[in-house]
XYZ file of C-alpha atoms in Angstrom:
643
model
C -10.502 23.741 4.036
C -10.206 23.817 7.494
C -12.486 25.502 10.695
C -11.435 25.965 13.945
C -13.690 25.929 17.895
C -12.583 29.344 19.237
C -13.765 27.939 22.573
C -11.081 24.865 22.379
C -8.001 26.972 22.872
C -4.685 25.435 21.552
C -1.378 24.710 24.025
C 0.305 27.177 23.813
C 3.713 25.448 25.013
C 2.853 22.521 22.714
C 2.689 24.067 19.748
C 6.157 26.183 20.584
C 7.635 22.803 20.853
C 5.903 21.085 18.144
C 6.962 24.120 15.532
C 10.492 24.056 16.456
C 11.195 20.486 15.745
C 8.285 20.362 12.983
C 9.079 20.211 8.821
C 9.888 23.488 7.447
C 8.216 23.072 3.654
C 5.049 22.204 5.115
C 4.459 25.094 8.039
C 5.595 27.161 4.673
C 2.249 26.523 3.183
C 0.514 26.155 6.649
C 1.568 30.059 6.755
C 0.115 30.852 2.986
C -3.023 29.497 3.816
C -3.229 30.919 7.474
C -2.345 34.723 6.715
C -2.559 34.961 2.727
C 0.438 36.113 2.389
C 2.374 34.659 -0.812
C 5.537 35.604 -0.089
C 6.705 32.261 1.859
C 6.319 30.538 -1.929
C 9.160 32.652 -2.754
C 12.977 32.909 -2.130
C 14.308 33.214 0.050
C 12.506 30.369 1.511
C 12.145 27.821 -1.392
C 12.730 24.666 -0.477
C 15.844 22.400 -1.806
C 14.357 18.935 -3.291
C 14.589 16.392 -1.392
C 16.766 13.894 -1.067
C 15.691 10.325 -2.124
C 12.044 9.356 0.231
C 13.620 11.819 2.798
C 11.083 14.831 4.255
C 13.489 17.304 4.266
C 12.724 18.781 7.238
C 15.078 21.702 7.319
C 14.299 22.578 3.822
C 17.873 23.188 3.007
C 17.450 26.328 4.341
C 20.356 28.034 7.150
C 19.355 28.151 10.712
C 18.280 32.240 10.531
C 15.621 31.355 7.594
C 14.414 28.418 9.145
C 14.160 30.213 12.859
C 12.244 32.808 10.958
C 9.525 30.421 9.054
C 9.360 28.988 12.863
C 8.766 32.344 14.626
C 6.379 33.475 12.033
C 4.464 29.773 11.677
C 3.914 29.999 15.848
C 2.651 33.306 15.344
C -0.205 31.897 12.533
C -1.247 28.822 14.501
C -1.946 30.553 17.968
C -3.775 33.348 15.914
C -5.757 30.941 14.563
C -6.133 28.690 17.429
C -7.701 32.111 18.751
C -10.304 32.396 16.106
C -8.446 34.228 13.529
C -10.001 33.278 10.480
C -8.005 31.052 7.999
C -6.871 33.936 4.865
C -7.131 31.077 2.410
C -9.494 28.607 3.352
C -10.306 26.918 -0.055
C -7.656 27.800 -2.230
C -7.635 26.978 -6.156
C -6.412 23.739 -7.821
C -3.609 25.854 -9.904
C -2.622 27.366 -6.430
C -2.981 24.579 -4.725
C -0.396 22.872 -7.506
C 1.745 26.048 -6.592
C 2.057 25.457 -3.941
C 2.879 21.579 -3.722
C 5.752 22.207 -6.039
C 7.031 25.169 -3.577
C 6.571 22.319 -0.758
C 8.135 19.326 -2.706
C 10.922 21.531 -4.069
C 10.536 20.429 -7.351
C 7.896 20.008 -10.690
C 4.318 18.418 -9.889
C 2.340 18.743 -13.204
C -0.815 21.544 -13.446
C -2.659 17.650 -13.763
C -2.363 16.888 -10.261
C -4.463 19.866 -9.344
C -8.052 17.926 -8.538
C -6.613 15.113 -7.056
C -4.650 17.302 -4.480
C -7.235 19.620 -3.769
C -9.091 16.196 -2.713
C -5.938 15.113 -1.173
C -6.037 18.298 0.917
C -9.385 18.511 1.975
C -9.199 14.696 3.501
C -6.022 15.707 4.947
C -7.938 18.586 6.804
C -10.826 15.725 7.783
C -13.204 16.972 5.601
C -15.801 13.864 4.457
C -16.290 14.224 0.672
C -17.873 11.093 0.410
C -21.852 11.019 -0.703
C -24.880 11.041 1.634
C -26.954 7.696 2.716
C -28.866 6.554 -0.074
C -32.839 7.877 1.013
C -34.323 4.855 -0.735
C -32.918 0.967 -1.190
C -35.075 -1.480 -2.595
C -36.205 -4.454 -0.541
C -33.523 -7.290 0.176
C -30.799 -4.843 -1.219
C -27.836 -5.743 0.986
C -24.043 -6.880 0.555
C -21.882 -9.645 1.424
C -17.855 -8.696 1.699
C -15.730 -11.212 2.094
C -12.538 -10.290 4.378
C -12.085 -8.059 7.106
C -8.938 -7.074 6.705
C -7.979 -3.477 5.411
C -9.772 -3.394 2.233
C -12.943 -5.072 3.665
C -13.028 -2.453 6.853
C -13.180 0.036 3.876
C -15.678 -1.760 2.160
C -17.952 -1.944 5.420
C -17.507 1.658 6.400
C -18.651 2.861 2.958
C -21.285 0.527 2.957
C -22.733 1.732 6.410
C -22.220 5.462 5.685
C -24.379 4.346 2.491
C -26.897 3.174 4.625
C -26.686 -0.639 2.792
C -27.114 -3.719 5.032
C -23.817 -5.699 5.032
C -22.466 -8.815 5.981
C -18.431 -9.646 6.524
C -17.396 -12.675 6.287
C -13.847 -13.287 7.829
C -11.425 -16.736 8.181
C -9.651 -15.516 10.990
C -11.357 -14.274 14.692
C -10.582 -11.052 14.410
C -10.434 -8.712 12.061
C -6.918 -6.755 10.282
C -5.832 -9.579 7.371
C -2.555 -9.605 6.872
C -1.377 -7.343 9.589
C -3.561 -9.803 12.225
C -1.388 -13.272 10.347
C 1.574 -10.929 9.797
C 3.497 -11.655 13.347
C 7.526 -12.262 13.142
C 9.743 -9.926 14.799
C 10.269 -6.336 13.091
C 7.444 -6.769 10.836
C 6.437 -3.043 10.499
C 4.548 -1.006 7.374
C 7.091 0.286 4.901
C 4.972 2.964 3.858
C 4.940 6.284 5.846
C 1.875 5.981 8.550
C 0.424 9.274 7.827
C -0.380 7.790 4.441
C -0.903 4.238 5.310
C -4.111 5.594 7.055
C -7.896 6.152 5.575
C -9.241 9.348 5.316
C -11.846 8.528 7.667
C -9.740 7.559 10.341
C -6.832 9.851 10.842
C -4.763 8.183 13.701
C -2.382 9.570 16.475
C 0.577 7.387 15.222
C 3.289 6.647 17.136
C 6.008 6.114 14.842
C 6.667 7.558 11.217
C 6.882 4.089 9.505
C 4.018 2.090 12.078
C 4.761 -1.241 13.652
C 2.767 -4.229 13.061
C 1.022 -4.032 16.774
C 0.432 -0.307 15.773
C -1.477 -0.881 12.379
C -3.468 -4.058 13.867
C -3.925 -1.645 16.924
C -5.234 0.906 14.350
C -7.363 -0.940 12.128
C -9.504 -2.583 15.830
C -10.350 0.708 16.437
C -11.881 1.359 13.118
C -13.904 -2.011 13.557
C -15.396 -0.875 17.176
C -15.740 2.802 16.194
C -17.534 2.062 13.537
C -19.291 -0.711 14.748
C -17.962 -3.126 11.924
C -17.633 -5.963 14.371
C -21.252 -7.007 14.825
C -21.358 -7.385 11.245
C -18.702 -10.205 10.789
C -19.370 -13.840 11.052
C -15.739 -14.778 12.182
C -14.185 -17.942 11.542
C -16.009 -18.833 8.661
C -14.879 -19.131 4.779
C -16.326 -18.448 1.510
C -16.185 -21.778 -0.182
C -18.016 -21.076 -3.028
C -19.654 -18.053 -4.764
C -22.909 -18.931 -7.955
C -24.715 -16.219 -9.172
C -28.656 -16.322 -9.889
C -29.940 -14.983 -12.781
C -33.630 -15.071 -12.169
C -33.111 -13.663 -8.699
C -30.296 -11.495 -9.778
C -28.591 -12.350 -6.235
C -25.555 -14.192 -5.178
C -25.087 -17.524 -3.507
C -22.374 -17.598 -0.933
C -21.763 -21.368 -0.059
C -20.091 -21.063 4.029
C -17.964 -23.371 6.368
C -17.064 -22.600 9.820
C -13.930 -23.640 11.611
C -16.097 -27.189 12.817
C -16.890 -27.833 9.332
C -20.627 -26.661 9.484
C -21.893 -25.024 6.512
C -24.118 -22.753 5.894
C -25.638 -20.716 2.537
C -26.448 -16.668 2.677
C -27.398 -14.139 -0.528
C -27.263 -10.716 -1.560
C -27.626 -8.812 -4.919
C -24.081 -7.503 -3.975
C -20.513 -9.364 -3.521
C -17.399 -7.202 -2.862
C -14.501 -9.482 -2.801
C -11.562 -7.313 0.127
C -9.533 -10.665 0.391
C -6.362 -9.269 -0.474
C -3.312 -10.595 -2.340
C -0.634 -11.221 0.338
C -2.450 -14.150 2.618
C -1.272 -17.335 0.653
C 2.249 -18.185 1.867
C 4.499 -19.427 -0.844
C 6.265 -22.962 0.194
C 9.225 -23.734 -1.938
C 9.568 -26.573 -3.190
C 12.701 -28.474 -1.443
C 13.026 -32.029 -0.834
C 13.119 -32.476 2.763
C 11.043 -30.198 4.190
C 8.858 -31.634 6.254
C 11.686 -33.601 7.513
C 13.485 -30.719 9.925
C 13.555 -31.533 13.359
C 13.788 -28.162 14.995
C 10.953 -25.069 14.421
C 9.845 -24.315 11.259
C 7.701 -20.886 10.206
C 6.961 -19.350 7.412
C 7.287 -15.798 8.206
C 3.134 -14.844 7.506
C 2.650 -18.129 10.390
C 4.482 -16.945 12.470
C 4.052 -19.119 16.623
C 2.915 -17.344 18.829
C 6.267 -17.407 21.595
C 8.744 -18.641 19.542
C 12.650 -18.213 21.044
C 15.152 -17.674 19.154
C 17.344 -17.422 21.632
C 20.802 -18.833 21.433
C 19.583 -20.508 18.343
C 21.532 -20.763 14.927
C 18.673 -19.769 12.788
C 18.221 -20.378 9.149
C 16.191 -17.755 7.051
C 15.327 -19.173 2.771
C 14.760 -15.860 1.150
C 15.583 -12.093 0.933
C 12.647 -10.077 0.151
C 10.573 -7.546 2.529
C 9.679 -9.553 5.456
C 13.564 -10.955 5.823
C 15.100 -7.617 5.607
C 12.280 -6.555 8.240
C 12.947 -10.082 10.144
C 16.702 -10.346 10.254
C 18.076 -7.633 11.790
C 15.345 -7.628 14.620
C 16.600 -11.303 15.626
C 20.303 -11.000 14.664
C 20.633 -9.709 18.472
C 19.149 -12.631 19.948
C 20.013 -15.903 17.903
C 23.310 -17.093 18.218
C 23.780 -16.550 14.284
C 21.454 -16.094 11.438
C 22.285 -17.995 7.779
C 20.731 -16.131 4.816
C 20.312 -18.146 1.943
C 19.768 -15.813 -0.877
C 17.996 -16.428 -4.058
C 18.843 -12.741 -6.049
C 20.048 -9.233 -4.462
C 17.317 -6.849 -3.707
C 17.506 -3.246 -3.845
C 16.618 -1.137 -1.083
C 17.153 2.532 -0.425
C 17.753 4.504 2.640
C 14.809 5.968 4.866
C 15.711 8.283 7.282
C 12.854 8.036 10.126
C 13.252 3.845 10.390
C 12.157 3.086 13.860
C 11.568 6.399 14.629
C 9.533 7.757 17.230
C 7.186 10.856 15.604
C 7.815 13.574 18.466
C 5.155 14.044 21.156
C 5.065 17.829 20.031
C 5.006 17.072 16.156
C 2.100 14.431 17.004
C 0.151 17.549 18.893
C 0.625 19.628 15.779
C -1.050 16.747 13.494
C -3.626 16.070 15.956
C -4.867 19.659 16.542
C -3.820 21.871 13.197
C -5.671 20.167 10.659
C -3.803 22.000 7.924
C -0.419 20.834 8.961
C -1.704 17.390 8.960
C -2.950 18.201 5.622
C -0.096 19.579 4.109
C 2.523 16.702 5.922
C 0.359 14.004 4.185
C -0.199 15.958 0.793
C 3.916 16.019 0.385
C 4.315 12.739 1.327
C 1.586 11.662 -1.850
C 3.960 13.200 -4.051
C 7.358 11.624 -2.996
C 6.086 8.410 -2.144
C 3.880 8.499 -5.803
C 4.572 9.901 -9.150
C 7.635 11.611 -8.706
C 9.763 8.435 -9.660
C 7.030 7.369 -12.505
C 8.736 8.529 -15.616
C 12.138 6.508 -14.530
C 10.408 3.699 -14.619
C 10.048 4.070 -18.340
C 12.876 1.810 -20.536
C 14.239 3.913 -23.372
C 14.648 1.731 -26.665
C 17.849 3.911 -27.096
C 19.848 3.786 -24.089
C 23.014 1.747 -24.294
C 22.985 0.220 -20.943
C 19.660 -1.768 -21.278
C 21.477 -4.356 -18.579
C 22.131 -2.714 -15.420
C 19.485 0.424 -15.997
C 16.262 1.577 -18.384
C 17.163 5.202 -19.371
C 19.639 8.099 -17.451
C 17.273 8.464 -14.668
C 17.296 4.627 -13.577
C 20.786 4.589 -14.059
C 21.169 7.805 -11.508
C 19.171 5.898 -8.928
C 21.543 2.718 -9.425
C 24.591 5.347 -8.719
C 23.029 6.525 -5.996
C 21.588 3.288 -4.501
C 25.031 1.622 -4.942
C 27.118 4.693 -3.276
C 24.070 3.845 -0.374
C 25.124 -0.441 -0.289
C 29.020 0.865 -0.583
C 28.329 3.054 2.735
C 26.461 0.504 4.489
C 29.088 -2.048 4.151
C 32.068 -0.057 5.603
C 35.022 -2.536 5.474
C 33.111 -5.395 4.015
C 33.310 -4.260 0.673
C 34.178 -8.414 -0.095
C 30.619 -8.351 -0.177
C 29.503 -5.996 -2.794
C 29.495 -8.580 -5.087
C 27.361 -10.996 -3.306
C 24.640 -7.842 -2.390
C 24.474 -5.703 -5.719
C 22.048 -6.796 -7.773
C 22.691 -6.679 -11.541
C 18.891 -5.600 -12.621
C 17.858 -2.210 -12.691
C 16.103 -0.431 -9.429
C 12.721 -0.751 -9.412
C 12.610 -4.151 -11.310
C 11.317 -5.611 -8.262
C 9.742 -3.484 -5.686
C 12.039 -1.256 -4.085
C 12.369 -1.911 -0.307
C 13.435 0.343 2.318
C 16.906 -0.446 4.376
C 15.968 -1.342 8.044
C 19.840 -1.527 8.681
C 19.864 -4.792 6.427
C 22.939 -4.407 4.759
C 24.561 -3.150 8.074
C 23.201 -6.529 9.505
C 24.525 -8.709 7.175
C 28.388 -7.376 8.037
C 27.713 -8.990 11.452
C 30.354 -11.633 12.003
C 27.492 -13.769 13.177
C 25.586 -13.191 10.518
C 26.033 -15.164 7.310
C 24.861 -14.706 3.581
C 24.888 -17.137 1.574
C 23.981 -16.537 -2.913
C 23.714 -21.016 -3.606
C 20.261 -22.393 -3.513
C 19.540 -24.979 -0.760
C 19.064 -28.363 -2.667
C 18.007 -30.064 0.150
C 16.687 -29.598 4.004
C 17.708 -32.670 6.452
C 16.831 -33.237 10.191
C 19.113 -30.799 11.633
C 20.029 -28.287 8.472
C 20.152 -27.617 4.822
C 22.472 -28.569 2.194
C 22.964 -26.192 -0.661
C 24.066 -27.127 -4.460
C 27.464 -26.951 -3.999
C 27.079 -29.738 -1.445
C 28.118 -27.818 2.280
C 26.119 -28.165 4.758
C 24.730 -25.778 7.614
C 23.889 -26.951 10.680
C 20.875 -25.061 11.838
C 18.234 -25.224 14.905
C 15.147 -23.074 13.383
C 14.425 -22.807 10.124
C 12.101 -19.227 8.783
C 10.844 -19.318 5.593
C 11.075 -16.033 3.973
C 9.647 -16.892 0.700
C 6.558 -14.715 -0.139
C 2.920 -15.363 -0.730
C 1.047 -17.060 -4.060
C 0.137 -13.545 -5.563
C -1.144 -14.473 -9.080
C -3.404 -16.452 -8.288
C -6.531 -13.723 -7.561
C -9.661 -15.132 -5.237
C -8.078 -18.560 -5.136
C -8.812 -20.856 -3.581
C -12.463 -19.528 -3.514
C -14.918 -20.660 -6.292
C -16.593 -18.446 -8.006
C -19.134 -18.855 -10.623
C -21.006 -15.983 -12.763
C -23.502 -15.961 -15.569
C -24.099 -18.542 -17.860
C -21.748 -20.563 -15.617
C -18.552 -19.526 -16.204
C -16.198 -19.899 -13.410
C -13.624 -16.960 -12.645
C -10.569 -19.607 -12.454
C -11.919 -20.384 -16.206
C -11.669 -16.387 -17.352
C -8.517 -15.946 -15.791
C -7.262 -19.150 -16.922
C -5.527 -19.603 -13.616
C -3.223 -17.056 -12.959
C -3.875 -14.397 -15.767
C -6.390 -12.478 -13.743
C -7.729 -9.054 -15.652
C -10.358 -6.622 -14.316
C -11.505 -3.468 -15.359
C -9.838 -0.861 -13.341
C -8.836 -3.692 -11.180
C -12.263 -4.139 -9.844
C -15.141 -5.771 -12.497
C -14.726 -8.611 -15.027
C -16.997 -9.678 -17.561
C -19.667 -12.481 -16.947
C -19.600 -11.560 -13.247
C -22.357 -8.828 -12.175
C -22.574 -7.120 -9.021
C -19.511 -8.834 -8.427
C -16.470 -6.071 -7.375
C -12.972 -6.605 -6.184
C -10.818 -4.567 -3.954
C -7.331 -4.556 -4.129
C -7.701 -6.957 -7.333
C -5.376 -7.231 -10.513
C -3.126 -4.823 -11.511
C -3.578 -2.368 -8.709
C -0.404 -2.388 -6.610
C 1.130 0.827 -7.688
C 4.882 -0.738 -7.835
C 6.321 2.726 -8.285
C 5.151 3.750 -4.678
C 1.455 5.204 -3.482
C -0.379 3.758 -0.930
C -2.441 0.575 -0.572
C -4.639 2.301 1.544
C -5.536 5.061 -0.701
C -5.356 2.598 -3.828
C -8.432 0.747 -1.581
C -10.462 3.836 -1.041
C -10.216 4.733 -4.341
C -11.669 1.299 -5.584
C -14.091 1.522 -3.092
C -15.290 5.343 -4.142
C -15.854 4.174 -7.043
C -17.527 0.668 -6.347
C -19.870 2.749 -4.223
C -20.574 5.056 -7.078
C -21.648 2.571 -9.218
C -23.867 1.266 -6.764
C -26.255 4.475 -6.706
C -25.941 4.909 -10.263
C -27.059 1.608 -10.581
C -29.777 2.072 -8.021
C -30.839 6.114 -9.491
C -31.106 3.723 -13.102
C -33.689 1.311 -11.623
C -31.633 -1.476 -12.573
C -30.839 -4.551 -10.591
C -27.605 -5.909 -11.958
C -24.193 -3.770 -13.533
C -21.502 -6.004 -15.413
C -18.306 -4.614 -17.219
C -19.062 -4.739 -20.981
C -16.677 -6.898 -22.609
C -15.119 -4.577 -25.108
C -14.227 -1.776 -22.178
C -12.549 -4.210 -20.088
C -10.625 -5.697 -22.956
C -9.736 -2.391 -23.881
C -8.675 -1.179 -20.634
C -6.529 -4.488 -20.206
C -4.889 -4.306 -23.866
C -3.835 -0.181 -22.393
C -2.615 -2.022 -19.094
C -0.381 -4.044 -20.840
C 0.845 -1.694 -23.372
C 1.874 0.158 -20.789
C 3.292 -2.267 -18.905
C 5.510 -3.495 -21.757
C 7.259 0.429 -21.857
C 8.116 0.312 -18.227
C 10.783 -1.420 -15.771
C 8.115 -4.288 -14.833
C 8.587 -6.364 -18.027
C 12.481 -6.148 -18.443
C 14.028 -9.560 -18.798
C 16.257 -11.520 -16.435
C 14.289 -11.023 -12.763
C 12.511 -13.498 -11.269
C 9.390 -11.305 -9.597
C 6.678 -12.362 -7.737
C 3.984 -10.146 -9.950
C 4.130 -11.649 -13.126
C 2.317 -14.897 -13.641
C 3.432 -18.257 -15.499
C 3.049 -16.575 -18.820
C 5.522 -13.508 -17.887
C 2.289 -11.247 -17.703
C 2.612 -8.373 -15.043
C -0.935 -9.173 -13.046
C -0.465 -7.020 -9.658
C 1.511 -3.832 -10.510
C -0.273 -0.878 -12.135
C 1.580 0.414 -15.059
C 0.138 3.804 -14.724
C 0.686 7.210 -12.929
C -1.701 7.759 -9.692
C -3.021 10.459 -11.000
C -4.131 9.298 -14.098
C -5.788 5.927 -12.482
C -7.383 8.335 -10.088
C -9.050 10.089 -13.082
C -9.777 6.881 -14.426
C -11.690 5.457 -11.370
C -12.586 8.745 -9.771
C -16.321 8.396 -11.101
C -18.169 5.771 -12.467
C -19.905 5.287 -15.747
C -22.905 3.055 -16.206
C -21.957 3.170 -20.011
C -19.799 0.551 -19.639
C -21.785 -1.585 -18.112
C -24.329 -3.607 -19.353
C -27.358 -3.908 -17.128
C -30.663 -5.431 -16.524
C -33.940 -4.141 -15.102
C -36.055 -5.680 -12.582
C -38.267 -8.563 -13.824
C -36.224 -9.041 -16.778
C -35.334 -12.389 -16.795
C-alpha cells in the first residue's frame, strides 16, 4: 500500500525523535507491514483498550516493551527509507481486520474488512477514485451550490471527472461554516487527521485543529486545485426549476447589489450544509440591548471583551468552545443554561502534535495510515451498539441498556473530578438524560471553567432582555455589557431558504412538508432528477465518524451515478419512489431502537413532529456498504429526446 523514492533519503535524527514520542499500537502494525513479521500482533505486545476517545499512546505496555517496539520500529523505517522493500505491501482484508483489533485493543467485526482496507490505502495517499470520463456529451456540466467543505469536495471530484462546473458561493471566500464560524476558541472537535479528505492530507498543527487552521486548510485545497476560478462569489441561489424538455436546471441568481442573473446545467449538487442558519430565540427584548450583541456563527470582526461582564444564552458546542477562551479576559461571564450537556474528556485539547510526530506523518505514509485507520474505529462504531435502548432494562430514565449506563458512571466520576470542591454544583451540571441523547461534546476545560468565582451558571430561562441585561423567570436581574448568543443554527429545515422546484412542479419545501426532509441515502429525493445533496438528511453520524469522510462518501457515490448514468445513454437519474420510501421507513425503524428518539430532551435534530432528520441511525460501516456503489436500478431514467 505504500512505495517509497530510494533517492529521497529520510532524517535520520527526525525519525529517532519522532519514534520515541510516537503511538505505540500503531508503529506495532507499521512494523508487521514493514518486515512481515507477525509476532508484534502477539503478547507480549498487545495493546490494553483504550480508554474513552484517548490514543493510548503507551499501549499499556511497561517502559522495557515499549523501548523495544521503539528500537525495533526505528530500525524498519530507516530500512525502508533506504529502499528496503515493504514485506507486506497489500495485505488481506481478514489481516488487515487483524490487525486493527491488535491496534484498537479490542473487537472490530470481520465486516469492517473492505472499508478499512480502503481506509488504509487513502491513509497511505493512494487515489482510488475513477479516471476522467473520455467522453461527455455536449452542454454536460454542473452547478454546486456552496463552497464550503462539502462543495470543495464536490468541485474536486467534479474536475478529476473532467465535468465543467460552476460554484456558486454567498460569502467571498470560500470554507462555509469554518469562514462564518469566528468567536474565540472555536476549534474542530473531531481529531484533524480525520477531519481531513483523502485527497488532501495536511501537515496539521494541532491534534484537534483550530478554526484559522481548518479555514487555513480548506484555501489551500481551493488554490491547489484551482477551485477558485470556478466560484461566482457573493452571489445566492434564489431559486432552483427544473426543465423537462431540456432535461436541465434553472438556477435563478442575485448578487450582493441585488443584480440577478439565470445559469443551467443538466446537473445540481446542493454542498450548502446544515449548520449556517443561526437560531434566534425568541425573547422579548432583544433588539432592545444597548451594549454588543453576537450570535456566536456572526461573530464582529474585533470585538473586546475586555473588562466586560459578558452574558452567554446557551450551553451547547460553541459555548463550551467560547467560554473558557474569554473567561480570562471579561471581567465575568453569566451562563444561562437551558439543559446540562454531556461531555467527555479528550486528552490532546489544545495540543500541539510534536514537530517529530508531524515528520513521521508527513514522510511514512504507513504510519499516517495506520494513526488515521485507529482513530476511524474509536471515533466510529465502537460506541454504536450502546446507543441501542433495551426494552428490558430497568433504568430507562437516566440510561438505555448496561453499556449507556457504564458511560454515565464514567462520565459522571469525569464532571465529579472536574469540579474539585464545587461539588454544590453537580446538581446544576449533571444532566438527567442518558449520554449520547444529544451529541456528546468534548470537555475544553468547561466544567473546570464554570468553578471560576467569576464565572456564573445560571439553570432559569431568561424571560426577558432589557437595555443593560436580562431578567430571568424567577424575576433577578443581571446586569450585563455584551450579550453572545449561544443558541445553535435552524437544522431541520434542509435547503431553506432556497426554492427549489422539480418535475411536474412540485416544490421540495412541499415533499418535505417543511421540516421533515427524507432522501435516499441522504442524497436523492423523488420528483427531483439530477438533483443530489451533500451532507443532506439523516447523515450526521451522531455516534461519532467524520463529516468529512461522511461528504466523500456522498460524493463517491454521486459521482458514480453520474457515469453510470452517462455509460446508460441516459440524460436524467431520479430516486424511484418505492426505494427511497423504503430506505426512509429502515431509517426510522432504526432510529426508533436507538438513544436518538428517547423522550424528555429537547435536541436540535429532530423536527416539529419529533422525527430524527440529521442523525444517521446506522453503523458506518454498513452506510458505507450502502452508498459505496451506485445502482441505476433504483432510479428511474429517461433517454435523450424523450420528452
Amino acid at each position: 500500500m505504500t512505495t517509497t523514492n530510494a533517492s529521497t533519503r529520510l532524517d535520520e535524527a527526525r525519525i529517532r525523535s519522532g519514534v520515541a514520542v510516537a503511538n505505540i499500537p500503531t508503529l506495532l502494525m507499521v512494523l508487521v507491514q514493514l518486515t512481515g513479521n507477525q509476532r508484534w500482533l502477539r503478547a507480549p505486545y498487545l495493546p490494553s483498550g483504550p480508554r474513552g476517545l484517548s490514543d493510548n499512546d503507551t499501549a499499556g505496555l511497561d517502559e522495557a516493551l515499549q523501548a523495544e517496539v521503539r528500537a525495533a520500529a526505528i530500525d524498519a523505517i530507516l530500512a525502508w527509507g533506504s529502499g528496503a522493500p515493504v514485506a507486506i505491501p497489500e495485505p488481506a482484508p481478514d489481516t488487515v481486520v487483524e490487525m486493527l483489533r491488535v491496534a484498537v485493543g479490542e473487537h472490530a467485526p470481520d465486516d469492517y474488512a473492505d472499508m478499512a482496507v480502503q481506509e488504509l490505502r487513502a491513509g497511505c495517499g493512494h487515489e482510488s477514485g475513477p479516471p476522467p470520463i473520455e467522453h461527455l456529451p455536449p452542454g454536460f456540466e454542473a452547478v454546486v451550490i456552496g463552497a464550503g467543505p462539502s462543495g470543495l469536495c464536490a468541485a474536486y471530484r467534479l474536475g478529476r471527472a473532467g465535468i465543467p462546473y460552476t460554484v456558486i458561493e454567498r460569502n467571498d471566500d470560500v470554507g462555509g461554516s469554518w469562514l462564518e464560524n469566528r468567536y474565540p476558541g472555536c476549534a474542530v472537535d473531531t481529531p484533524s487527521h480525520l477531519y481531513s479528505f483523502s485527497f488532501a492530507q495536511h501537515d496539521w498543527t494541532r491534534w484537534f485543529a483550530s478554526r484559522d487552521e481548518l479555514l487555513g486548510y480548506l484555501h489551500g485545497i481551493a488554490d491547489e486545485h484551482g477551485i477558485r476560478d470556478r466560484v461566482r462569489f457573493g452571489t445566492t441561489v434564489d431559486s432552483a426549476t427544473w426543465d423537462d424538455d431540456e432535461r436541465r436546471w434553472r438556477l435563478d441568481l442575485v448578487d450582493k447589489d441585488g443584480n440577478r442573473s439565470t445559469i443551467s446545467a443538466p446537473i445540481v449538487i446542493s454542498a450548502v450544509g446544515a449548520f449556517n442558519k443561526p437560531k434566534l430565540p425568541d425573547i422579548p427584548g432583544l433588539d432592545d440591548f444597548a451594549g454588543p450583541l453576537a450570535h456566536t456563527a456572526r461573530w464582529p470582526e474585533g470585538m473586546d471583551l475586555a473588562g466586560q461582564r459578558v452574558g452567554v444564552i446557551g450551553n451547547g458546542a460553541s459555548a463550551m468552545q467560547l467560554v473558557p477562551a474569554i473567561a480570562n479576559a471579561a471581567e465575568s461571564v453569566t451562563v444561562f443554561q437551558r439543559s446540562p450537556q454531556w461531555a467527555a474528556p479528550f486528552e490532546k485539547f489544545q495540543v500541539d502534535v510534536p514537530e517529530p510526530v508531524r515528520y513521521l506523518l508527513e514522510h511514512v505514509p504507513l504510519y499516517r495510515a495506520w494513526y488515521r485507520l485507529r482513530l476511524t474505529w474509536i471515533f466510529n462504531d465502537r460506541n454504536h451498539d450502546g446507543l441501542q435502548r433495551d426494552p428490558a432494562w430497568p433504568h430507562g430514565h437516566r440510561s438505555i441498556n448496561p453499556i449507556n449506563d457504564g458511560q454515565r458512571r464514567f462520565l459522571t466520576r469525569y464532571i465529579v473530578e472536574q469540579l474539585g470542591r464545587r461539588l454544590e454544583m453537580l446538581g446544576d451540571v449533571l444532566p438527567s438524560y442518558p449520554p449520547f441523547g444529544k451529541r456528546m461534546l468534548l470537555d475544553n476545560r468547561w466544567f473546570a471553567t464554570l468553578t471560576r468565582d467569576d464565572v456564573h451558571l445560571r439553570t432559569t430561562r431568561v424571560a426577558k432582555v432589557r437595555p443593560d441585561g436580562v431578567v430571568t423567570d424567577d424575576g433577578l436581574e443581571y446586569p450585563l455589557d455584551v450579550l453572545v448568543l449561544a443558541t445553535g443554527f435552524d437544522v431541520v429545515r434542509f435547503l431553506a431558504p432556497m426554492h427549489i422546484t422539480g418535475r411536474d412542479g412540485q416544490t421540495i419545501q412541499a415533499a418535505w412538508d417543511g421540516d421533515d426532509a427524507r432522501a435516499y441515502l441522504g442524497v436523492t429525493v423523488p420528483g427531483f432528477p439530477n438533483f443530489f445533496c451533500l451532507y443532506g438528511p439523516n447523515t450526521q453520524f451522531g455516534h461519532g465518524g467524520s463529516l468529512i469522510s461522511m461528504m466523500e462518501l456522498q460524493m463517491s457515490y454521486v459521482d458514480d451515478l453520474i457515469r453510470r448514468m452517462l455509460d446508460a445513454g441516459v440524460d436524467s437519474v431520479e430516486c424511484r419512489r418505492e426505494v427511497h420510501e423504503t430506505y426512509n421507513r429502515e431509517v426510522d425503524a432504526a432510529h426508533a431502537r436507538m438513544v436518538w428518539t428517547h423522550p424528555g430532551m429537547d435536541v436540535y435534530y429532530r423536527n416539529s413532529k419529533g422525527r430524527v432528520v440529521v442523525n444517521n441511525p446506522f453503523k458506518v460501516v454498513d452506510f458505507w456498504r450502502m452508498i459505496h456503489r451506485a445502482d441505476l436500478a433504483d432510479y428511474r431514467t429517461t433517454a435523450p429526446g424523450n420528452r
